[in-house]
Tab-separated table of C-alpha atoms in Angstrom:
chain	number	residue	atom	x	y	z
A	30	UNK	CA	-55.291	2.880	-102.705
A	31	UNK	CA	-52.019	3.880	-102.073
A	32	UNK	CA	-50.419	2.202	-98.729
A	33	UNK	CA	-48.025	4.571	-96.429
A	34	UNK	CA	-44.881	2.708	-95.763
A	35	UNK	CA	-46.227	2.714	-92.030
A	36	UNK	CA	-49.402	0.712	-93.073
A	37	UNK	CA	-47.532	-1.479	-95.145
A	38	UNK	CA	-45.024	-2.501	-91.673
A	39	UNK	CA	-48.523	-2.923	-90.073
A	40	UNK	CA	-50.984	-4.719	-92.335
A	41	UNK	CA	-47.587	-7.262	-92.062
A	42	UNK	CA	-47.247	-7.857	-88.522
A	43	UNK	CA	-51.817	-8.083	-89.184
A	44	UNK	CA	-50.876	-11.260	-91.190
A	45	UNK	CA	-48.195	-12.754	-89.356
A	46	UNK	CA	-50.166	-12.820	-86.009
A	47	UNK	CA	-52.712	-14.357	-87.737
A	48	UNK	CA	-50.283	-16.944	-89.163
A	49	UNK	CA	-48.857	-17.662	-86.056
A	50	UNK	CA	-52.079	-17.755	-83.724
A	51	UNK	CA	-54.354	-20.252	-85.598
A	52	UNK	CA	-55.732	-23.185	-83.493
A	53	UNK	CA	-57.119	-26.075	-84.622
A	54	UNK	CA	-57.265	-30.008	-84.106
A	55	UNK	CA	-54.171	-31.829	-83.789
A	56	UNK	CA	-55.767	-35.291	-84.444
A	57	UNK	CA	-55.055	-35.044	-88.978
A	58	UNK	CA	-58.612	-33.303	-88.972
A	59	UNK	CA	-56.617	-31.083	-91.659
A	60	UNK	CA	-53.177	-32.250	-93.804
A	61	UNK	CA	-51.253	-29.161	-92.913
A	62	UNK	CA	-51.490	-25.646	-90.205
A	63	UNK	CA	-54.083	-23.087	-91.858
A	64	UNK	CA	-52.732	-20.558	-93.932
A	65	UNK	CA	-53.510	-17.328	-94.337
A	66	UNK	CA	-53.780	-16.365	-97.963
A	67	UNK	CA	-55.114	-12.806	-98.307
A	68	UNK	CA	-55.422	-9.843	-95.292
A	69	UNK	CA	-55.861	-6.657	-97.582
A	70	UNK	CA	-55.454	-2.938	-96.831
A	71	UNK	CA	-59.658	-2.616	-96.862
A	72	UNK	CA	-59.238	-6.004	-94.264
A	73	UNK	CA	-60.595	-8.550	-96.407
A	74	UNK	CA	-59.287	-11.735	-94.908
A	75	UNK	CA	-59.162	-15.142	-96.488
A	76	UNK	CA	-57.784	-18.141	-94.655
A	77	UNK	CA	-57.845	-21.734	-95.955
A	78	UNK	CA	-57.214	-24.971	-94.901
A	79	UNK	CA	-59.433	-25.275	-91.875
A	80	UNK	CA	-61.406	-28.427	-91.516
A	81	UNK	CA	-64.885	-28.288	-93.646
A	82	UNK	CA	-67.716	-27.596	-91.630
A	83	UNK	CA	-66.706	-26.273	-88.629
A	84	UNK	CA	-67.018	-22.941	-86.879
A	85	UNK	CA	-64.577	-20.986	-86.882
A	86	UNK	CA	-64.042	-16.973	-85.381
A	87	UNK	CA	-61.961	-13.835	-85.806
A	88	UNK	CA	-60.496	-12.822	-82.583
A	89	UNK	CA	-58.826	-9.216	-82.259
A	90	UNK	CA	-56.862	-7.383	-79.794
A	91	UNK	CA	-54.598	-3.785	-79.643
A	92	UNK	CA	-51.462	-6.090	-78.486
A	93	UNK	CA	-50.120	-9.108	-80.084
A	94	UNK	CA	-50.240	-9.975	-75.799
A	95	UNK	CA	-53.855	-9.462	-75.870
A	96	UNK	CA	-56.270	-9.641	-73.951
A	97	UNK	CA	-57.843	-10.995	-77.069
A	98	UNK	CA	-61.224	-10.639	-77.732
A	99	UNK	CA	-64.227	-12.560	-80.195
A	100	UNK	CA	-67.267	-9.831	-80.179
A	101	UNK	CA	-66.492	-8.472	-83.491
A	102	UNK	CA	-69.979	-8.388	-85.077
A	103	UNK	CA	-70.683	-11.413	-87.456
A	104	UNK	CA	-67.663	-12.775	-86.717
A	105	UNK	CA	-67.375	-15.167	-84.011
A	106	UNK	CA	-69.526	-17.760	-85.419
A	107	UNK	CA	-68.384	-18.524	-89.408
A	108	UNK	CA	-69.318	-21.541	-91.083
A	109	UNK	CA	-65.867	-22.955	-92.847
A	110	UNK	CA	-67.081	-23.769	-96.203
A	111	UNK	CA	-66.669	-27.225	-97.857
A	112	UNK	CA	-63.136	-26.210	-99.679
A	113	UNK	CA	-61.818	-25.015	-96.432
A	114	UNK	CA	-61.535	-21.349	-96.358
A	115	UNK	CA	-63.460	-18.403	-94.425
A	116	UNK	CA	-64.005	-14.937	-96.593
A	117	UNK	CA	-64.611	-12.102	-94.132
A	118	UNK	CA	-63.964	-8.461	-93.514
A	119	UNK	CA	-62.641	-7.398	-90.773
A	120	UNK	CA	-62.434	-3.383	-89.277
A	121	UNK	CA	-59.587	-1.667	-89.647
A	122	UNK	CA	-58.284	0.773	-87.407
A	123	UNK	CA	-55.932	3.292	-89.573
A	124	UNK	CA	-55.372	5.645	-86.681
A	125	UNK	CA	-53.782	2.897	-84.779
A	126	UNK	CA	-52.829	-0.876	-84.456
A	127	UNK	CA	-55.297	-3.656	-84.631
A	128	UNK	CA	-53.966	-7.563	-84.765
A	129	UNK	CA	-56.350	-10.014	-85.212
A	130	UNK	CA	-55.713	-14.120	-85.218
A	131	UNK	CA	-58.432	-16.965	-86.755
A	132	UNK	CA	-59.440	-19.839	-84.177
A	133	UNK	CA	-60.481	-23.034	-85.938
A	134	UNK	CA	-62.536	-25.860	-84.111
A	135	UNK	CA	-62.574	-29.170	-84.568
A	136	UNK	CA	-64.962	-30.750	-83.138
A	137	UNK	CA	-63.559	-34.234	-82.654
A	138	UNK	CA	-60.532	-33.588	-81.522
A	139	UNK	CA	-59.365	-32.543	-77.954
A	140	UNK	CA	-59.822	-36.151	-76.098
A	141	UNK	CA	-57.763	-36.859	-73.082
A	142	UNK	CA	-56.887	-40.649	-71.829
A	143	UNK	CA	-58.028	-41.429	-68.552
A	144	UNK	CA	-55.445	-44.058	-67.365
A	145	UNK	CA	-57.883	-46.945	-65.375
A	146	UNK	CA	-57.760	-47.511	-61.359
A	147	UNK	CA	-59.060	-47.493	-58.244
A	148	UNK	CA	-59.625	-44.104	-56.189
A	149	UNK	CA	-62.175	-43.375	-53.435
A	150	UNK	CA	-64.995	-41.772	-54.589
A	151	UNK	CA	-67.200	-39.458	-52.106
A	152	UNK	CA	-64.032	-38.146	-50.416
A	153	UNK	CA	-63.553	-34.212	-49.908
A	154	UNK	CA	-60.657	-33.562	-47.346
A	155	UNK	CA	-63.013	-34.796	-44.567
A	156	UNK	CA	-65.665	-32.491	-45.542
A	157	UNK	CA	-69.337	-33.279	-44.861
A	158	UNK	CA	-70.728	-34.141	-48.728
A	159	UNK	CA	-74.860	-34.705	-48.267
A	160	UNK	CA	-75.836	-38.321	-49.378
A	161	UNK	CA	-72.515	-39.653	-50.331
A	162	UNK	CA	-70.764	-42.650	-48.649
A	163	UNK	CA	-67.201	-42.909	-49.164
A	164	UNK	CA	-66.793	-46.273	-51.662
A	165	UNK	CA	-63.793	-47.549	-53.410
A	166	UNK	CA	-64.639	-47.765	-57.451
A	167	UNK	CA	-62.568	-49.757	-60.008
A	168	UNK	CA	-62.174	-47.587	-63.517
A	169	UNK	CA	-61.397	-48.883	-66.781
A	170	UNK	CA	-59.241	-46.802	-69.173
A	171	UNK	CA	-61.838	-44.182	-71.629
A	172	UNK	CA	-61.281	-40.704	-73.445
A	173	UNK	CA	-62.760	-37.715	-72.386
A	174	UNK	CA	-63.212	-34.814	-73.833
A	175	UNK	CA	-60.831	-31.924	-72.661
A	176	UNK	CA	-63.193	-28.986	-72.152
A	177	UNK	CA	-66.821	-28.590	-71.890
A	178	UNK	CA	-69.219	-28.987	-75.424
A	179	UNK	CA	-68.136	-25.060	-76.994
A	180	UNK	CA	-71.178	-23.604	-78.985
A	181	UNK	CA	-69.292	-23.828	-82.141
A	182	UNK	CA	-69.493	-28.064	-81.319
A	183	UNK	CA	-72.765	-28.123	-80.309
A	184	UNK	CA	-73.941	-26.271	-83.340
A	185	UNK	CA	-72.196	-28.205	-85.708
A	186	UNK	CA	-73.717	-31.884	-84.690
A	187	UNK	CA	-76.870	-30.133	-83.999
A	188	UNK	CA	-77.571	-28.842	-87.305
A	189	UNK	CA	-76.556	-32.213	-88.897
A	190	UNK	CA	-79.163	-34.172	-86.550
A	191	UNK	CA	-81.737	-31.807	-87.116
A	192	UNK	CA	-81.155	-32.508	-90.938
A	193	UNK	CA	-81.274	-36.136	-90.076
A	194	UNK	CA	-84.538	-36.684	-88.021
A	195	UNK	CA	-83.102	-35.761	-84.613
A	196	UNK	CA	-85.500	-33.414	-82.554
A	197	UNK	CA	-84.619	-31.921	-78.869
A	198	UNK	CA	-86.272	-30.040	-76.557
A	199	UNK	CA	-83.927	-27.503	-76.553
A	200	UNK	CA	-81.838	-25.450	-79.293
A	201	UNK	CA	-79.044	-24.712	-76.223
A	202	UNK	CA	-77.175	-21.239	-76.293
A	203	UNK	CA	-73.896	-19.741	-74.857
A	204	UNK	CA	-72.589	-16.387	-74.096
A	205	UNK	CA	-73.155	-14.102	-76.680
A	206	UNK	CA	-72.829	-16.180	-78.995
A	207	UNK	CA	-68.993	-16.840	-78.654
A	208	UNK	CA	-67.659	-19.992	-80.442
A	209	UNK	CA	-65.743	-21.056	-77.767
A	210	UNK	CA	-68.132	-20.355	-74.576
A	211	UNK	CA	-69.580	-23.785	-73.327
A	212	UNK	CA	-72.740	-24.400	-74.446
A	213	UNK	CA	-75.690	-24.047	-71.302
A	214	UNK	CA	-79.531	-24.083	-71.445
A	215	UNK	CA	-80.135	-27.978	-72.714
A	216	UNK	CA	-81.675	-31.068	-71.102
A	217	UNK	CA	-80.168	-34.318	-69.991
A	218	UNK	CA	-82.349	-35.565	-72.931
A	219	UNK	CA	-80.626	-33.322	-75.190
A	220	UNK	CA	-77.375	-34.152	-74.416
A	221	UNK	CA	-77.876	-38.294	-74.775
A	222	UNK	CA	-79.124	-37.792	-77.967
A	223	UNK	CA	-76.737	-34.832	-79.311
A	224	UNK	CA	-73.439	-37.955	-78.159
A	225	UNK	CA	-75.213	-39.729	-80.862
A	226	UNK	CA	-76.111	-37.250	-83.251
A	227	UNK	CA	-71.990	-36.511	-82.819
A	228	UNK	CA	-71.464	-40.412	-83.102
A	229	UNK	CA	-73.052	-41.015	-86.365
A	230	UNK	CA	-71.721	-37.525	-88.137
A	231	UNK	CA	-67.871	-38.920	-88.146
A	232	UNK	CA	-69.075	-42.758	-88.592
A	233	UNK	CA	-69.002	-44.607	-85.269
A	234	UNK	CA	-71.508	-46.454	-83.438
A	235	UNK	CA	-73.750	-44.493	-81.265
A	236	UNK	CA	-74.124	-46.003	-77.627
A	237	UNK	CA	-77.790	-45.162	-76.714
A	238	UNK	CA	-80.878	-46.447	-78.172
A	239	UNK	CA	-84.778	-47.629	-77.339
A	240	UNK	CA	-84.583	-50.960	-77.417
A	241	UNK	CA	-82.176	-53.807	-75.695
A	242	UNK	CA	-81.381	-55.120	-78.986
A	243	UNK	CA	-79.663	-51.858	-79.777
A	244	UNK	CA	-81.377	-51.811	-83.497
A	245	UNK	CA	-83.300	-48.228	-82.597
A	246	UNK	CA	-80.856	-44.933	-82.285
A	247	UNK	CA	-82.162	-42.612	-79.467
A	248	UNK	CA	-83.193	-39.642	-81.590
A	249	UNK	CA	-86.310	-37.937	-80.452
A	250	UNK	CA	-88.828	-37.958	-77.679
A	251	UNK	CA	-87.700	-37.418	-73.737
A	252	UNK	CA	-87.755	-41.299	-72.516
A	253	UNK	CA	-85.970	-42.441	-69.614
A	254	UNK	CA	-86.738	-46.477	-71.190
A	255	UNK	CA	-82.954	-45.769	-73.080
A	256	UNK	CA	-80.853	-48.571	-73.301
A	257	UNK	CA	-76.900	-48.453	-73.393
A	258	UNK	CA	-74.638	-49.872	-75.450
A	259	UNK	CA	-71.267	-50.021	-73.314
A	260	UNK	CA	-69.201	-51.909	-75.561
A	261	UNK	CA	-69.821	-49.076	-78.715
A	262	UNK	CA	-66.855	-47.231	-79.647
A	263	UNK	CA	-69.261	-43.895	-80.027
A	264	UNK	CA	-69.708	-40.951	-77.814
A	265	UNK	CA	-71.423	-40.788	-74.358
A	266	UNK	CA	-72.052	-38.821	-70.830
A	267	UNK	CA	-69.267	-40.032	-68.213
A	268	UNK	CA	-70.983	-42.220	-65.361
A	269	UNK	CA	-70.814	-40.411	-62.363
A	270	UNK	CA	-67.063	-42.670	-61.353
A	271	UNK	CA	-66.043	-41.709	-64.821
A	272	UNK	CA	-66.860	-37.736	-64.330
A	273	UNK	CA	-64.868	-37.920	-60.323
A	274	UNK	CA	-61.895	-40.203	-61.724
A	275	UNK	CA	-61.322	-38.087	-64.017
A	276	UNK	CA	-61.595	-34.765	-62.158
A	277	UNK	CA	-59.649	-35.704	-59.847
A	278	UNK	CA	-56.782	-35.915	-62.729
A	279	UNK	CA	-54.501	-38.410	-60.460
A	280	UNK	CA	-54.979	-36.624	-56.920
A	281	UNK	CA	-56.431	-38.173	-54.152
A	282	UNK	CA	-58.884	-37.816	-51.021
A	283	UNK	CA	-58.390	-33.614	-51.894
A	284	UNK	CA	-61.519	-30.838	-52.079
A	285	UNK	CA	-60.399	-29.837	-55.868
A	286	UNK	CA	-58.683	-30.890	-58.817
A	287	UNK	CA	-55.425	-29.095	-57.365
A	288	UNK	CA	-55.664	-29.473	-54.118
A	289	UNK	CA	-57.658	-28.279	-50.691
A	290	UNK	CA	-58.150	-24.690	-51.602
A	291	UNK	CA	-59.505	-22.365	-54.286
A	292	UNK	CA	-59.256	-18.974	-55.657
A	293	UNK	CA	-60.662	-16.912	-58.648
A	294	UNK	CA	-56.787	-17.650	-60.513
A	295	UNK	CA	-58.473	-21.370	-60.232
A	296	UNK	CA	-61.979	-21.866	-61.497
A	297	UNK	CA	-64.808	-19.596	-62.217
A	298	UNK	CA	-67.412	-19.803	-59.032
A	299	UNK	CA	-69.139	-17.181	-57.019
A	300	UNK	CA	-66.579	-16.633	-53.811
A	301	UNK	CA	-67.732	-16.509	-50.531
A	302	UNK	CA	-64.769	-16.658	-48.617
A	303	UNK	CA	-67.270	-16.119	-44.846
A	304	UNK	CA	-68.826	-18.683	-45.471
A	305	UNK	CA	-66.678	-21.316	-47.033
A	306	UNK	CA	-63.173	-21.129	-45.301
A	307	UNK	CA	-60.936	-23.255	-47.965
A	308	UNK	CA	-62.030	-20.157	-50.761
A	309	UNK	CA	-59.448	-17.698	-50.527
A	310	UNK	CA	-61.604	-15.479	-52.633
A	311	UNK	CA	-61.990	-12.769	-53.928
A	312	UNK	CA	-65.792	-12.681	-53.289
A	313	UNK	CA	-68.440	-11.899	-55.713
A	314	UNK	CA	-68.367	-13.582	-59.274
A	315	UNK	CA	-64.907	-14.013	-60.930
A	316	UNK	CA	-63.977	-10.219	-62.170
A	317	UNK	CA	-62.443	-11.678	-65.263
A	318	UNK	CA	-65.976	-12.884	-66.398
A	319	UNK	CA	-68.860	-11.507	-64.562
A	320	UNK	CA	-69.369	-8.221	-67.509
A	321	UNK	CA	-72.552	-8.138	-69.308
A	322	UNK	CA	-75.645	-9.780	-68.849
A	323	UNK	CA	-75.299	-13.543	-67.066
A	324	UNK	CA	-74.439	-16.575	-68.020
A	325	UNK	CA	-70.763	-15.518	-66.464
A	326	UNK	CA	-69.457	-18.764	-68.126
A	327	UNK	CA	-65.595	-18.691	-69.268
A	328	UNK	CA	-64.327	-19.439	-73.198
A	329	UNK	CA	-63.395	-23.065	-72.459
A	330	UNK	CA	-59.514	-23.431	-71.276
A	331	UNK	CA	-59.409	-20.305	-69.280
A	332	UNK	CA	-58.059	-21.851	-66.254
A	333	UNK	CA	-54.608	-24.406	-65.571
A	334	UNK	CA	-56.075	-27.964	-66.656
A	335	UNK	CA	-55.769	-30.618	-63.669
A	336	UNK	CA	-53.153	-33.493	-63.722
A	337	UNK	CA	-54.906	-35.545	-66.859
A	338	UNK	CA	-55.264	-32.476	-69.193
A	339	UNK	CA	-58.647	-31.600	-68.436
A	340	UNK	CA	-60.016	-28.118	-68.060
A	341	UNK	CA	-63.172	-27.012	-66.346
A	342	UNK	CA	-63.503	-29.811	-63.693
A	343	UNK	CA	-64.341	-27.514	-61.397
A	344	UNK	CA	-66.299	-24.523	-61.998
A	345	UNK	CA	-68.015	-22.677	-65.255
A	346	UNK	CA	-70.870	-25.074	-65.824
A	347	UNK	CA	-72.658	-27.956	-63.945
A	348	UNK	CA	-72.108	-31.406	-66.311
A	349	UNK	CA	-75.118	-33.755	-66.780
A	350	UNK	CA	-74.078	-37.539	-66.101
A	351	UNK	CA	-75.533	-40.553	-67.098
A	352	UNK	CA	-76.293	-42.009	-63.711
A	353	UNK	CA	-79.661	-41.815	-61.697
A	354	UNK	CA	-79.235	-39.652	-58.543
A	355	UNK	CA	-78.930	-42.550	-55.926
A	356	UNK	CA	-75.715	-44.773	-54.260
A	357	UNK	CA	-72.732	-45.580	-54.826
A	358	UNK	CA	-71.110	-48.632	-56.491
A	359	UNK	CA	-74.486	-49.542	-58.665
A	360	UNK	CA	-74.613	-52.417	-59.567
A	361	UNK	CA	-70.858	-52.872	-58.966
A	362	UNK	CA	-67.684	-51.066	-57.799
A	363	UNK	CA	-65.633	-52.057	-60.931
A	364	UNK	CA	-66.797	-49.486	-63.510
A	365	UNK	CA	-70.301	-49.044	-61.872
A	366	UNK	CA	-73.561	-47.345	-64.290
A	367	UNK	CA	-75.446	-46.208	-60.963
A	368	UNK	CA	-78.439	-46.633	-59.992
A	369	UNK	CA	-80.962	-48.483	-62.034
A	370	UNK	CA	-84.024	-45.803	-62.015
A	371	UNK	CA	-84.574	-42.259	-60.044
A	372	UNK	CA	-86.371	-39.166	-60.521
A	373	UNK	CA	-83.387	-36.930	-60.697
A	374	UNK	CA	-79.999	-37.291	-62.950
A	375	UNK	CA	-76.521	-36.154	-61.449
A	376	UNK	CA	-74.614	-33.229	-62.271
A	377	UNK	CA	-71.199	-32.424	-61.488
A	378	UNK	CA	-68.486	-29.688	-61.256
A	379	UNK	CA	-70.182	-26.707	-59.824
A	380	UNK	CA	-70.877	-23.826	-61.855
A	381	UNK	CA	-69.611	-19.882	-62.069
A	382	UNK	CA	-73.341	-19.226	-60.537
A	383	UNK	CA	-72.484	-21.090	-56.900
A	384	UNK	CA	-69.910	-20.661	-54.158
A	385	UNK	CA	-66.739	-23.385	-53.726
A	386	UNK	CA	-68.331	-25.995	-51.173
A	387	UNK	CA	-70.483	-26.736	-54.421
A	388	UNK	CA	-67.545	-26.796	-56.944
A	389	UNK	CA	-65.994	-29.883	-54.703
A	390	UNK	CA	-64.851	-32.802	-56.958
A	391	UNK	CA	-66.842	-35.468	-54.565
A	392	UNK	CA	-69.896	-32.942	-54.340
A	393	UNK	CA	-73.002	-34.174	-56.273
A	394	UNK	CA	-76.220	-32.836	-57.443
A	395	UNK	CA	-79.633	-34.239	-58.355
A	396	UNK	CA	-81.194	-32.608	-61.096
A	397	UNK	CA	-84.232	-33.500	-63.098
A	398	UNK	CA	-83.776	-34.698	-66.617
A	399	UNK	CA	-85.871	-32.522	-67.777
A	400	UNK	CA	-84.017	-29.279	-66.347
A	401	UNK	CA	-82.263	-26.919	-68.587
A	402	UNK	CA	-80.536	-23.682	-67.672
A	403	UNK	CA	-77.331	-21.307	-67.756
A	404	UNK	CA	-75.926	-23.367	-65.467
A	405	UNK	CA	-75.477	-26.458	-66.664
A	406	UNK	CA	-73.570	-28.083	-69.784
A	407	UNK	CA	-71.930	-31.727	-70.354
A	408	UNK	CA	-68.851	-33.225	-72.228
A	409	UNK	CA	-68.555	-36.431	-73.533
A	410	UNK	CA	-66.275	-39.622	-72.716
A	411	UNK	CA	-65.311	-42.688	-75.171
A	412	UNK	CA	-64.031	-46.256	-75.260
A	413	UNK	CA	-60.140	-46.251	-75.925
């Protein structure tokens, strides 16, 4: 087909936003930036060098400013093959300008250090928080992950412990489908065993198991009988002072990650600014999220990360814990494991489904383990 010199100036700037816009790991999960090897007139696109085996998507947009988007059909969840590369075809729009940009994931990277010391835990500006005594906790250093579990993660070391004799009660999900939503609707249950499911895929030592020897992986079955192993260097839940030091991202004795007040520009939460007088609003769902059917989650990183790099701390989706629902400083204030049995686990953060007394760094809430919804999701922490 013969190209107009006018498609020829656009099908250019096509492959040099895609050059230019790839994401991916920055931890050597690939030698070298992705490349873009082939965007064609009929919009076949080829990129290579992305890291084997995870999901990648095609994002598009009218204006290299955006906003861009990821609903193009069959194309927000692609499988990098084991050389690589992703083949797709993309639509073209000849009566006008399309851009479009590749976003890699790699699942292991994105980890954030958690420098250790002491904060007060329980504290909210003076607030009123139900069943929480102010207590001063003692944190070690640990790595934790910088946004919430995406769907393109969760599918990745889910499929490999399915094909390795994991089994879970639930197969999760995430808006529409989008690689980089947060994964929702999974168990407490699934998310111990999916930290070692994404332990043993890259080679380290998983941390929960079924026996106090440690010689039995936690892999199937809904048990609370599941023993720790602190000391392994694979991935876990955050205790409950893990999941509040780190939210807190260096601030102290304030209501948020930022500071005392909140606003839709901040986190993703349902504002009710008559009855909560620190939201500054607007009310209703955040606007920026709240099309379509519910979940009204947000693509991970949609919102200024807090002082340690961390996104999400407040807001988006409620994040299962390890500890039992019950005090404080269990069975010690330096680098305490709570409680040691309940009926209920914690979650933390507050989700884009409740208003901004519940999105509180020091506010806490019991769930059971065996609760899933669209509510709730999890990220993982790690020995240094």
């Amino acid at each position: 087909m013969k190209i107009s010199n006018h498609m020829k100036i656009r099908f250019t700037i096509l492959f040099l936003a895609l050059a230019l816009a790839l994401a991916g790991g920055t931890r050597g999960a690939v030698p070298s930036a992705p490349v873009i090897s082939t965007f064609s007139p009929n919009g076949l696109l080829v990129c290579t060098n992305l890291s084997p085996g995870t999901i990648a998507a095609v994002a598009w947009a009218s204006s290299l400013n955006g906003p861009w988007s990821t609903n193009l059909a069959g194309l927000n969840a692609i499988t990098v093959s084991t050389n690589g590369s992703i083949q797709v075809t993309v639509p073209v729009n000849n009566s006008g300008t399309m851009f479009y940009r590749v976003l890699g994931v790699n699942p292991d990277d994105g980890m954030a250090l958690i420098p250790a010391g002491s904060f007060a835990m329980g504290y909210s500006a003076g607030d009123v928080i139900p069943n929480v005594q102010l207590t001063n906790i003692d944190v070690s250093s640990f790595y934790m992950d910088t946004n919430l579990i995406t769907w393109s993660q969760w599918q990745i070391t889910y499929a490999y412990a399915l094909a390795n004799g994991y089994s879970f009660d639930d197969a999760g999900s995430a808006k529409d489908s989008i690689t980089n939503q947060p994964v929702q609707t999974l168990n407490w249950y699934d998310a111990v065993k999916w930290c070692n499911a994404r332990s043993q895929r890259i080679g380290l030592t998983p941390v929960y198991y079924k026996d106090l020897a440690f010689t039995q992986v936690y892999t199937n079955g809904d048990t609370d009988a599941v023993y720790p192993n602190w000391g392994a260097n694979g991935y876990q839940l955050p205790t409950e002072a893990q999941w509040e030091k780190a939210a807190r991202g260096g601030l102290s004795e304030q209501r948020f990650p930022w500071g005392n007040t909140i606003s839709e520009s901040q986190a993703n939460y349902d504002g009710n600014t008559e009855q909560v007088p620190y939201d500054l609003g607007p009310d209703g769902y955040n606007a920026n999220f709240d099309s379509g059917s519910q979940p009204y989650t947000s693509p991970v990183g949609s919102f200024p990360s807090n002082g340690y790099g961390l996104n999400d701390m407040a807001g988006n989706l409620f994040q299962w814990c390890w500890d039992w629902d019950g005090a404080y400083g269990l069975p010690t204030t330096n680098n305490p494991t709570g409680a040691p049995s309940g009926v209920a686990r914690v979650v933390r953060g507050g989700s884009w489904a409740v208003n901004a007394s519940f999105v509180r760094t020091a506010y806490r809430t019991p769930s059971p383990p065996t609760s899933s919804g669209t509510s709730v999701g999890f990220r993982c922490v790690k020995n240094p």
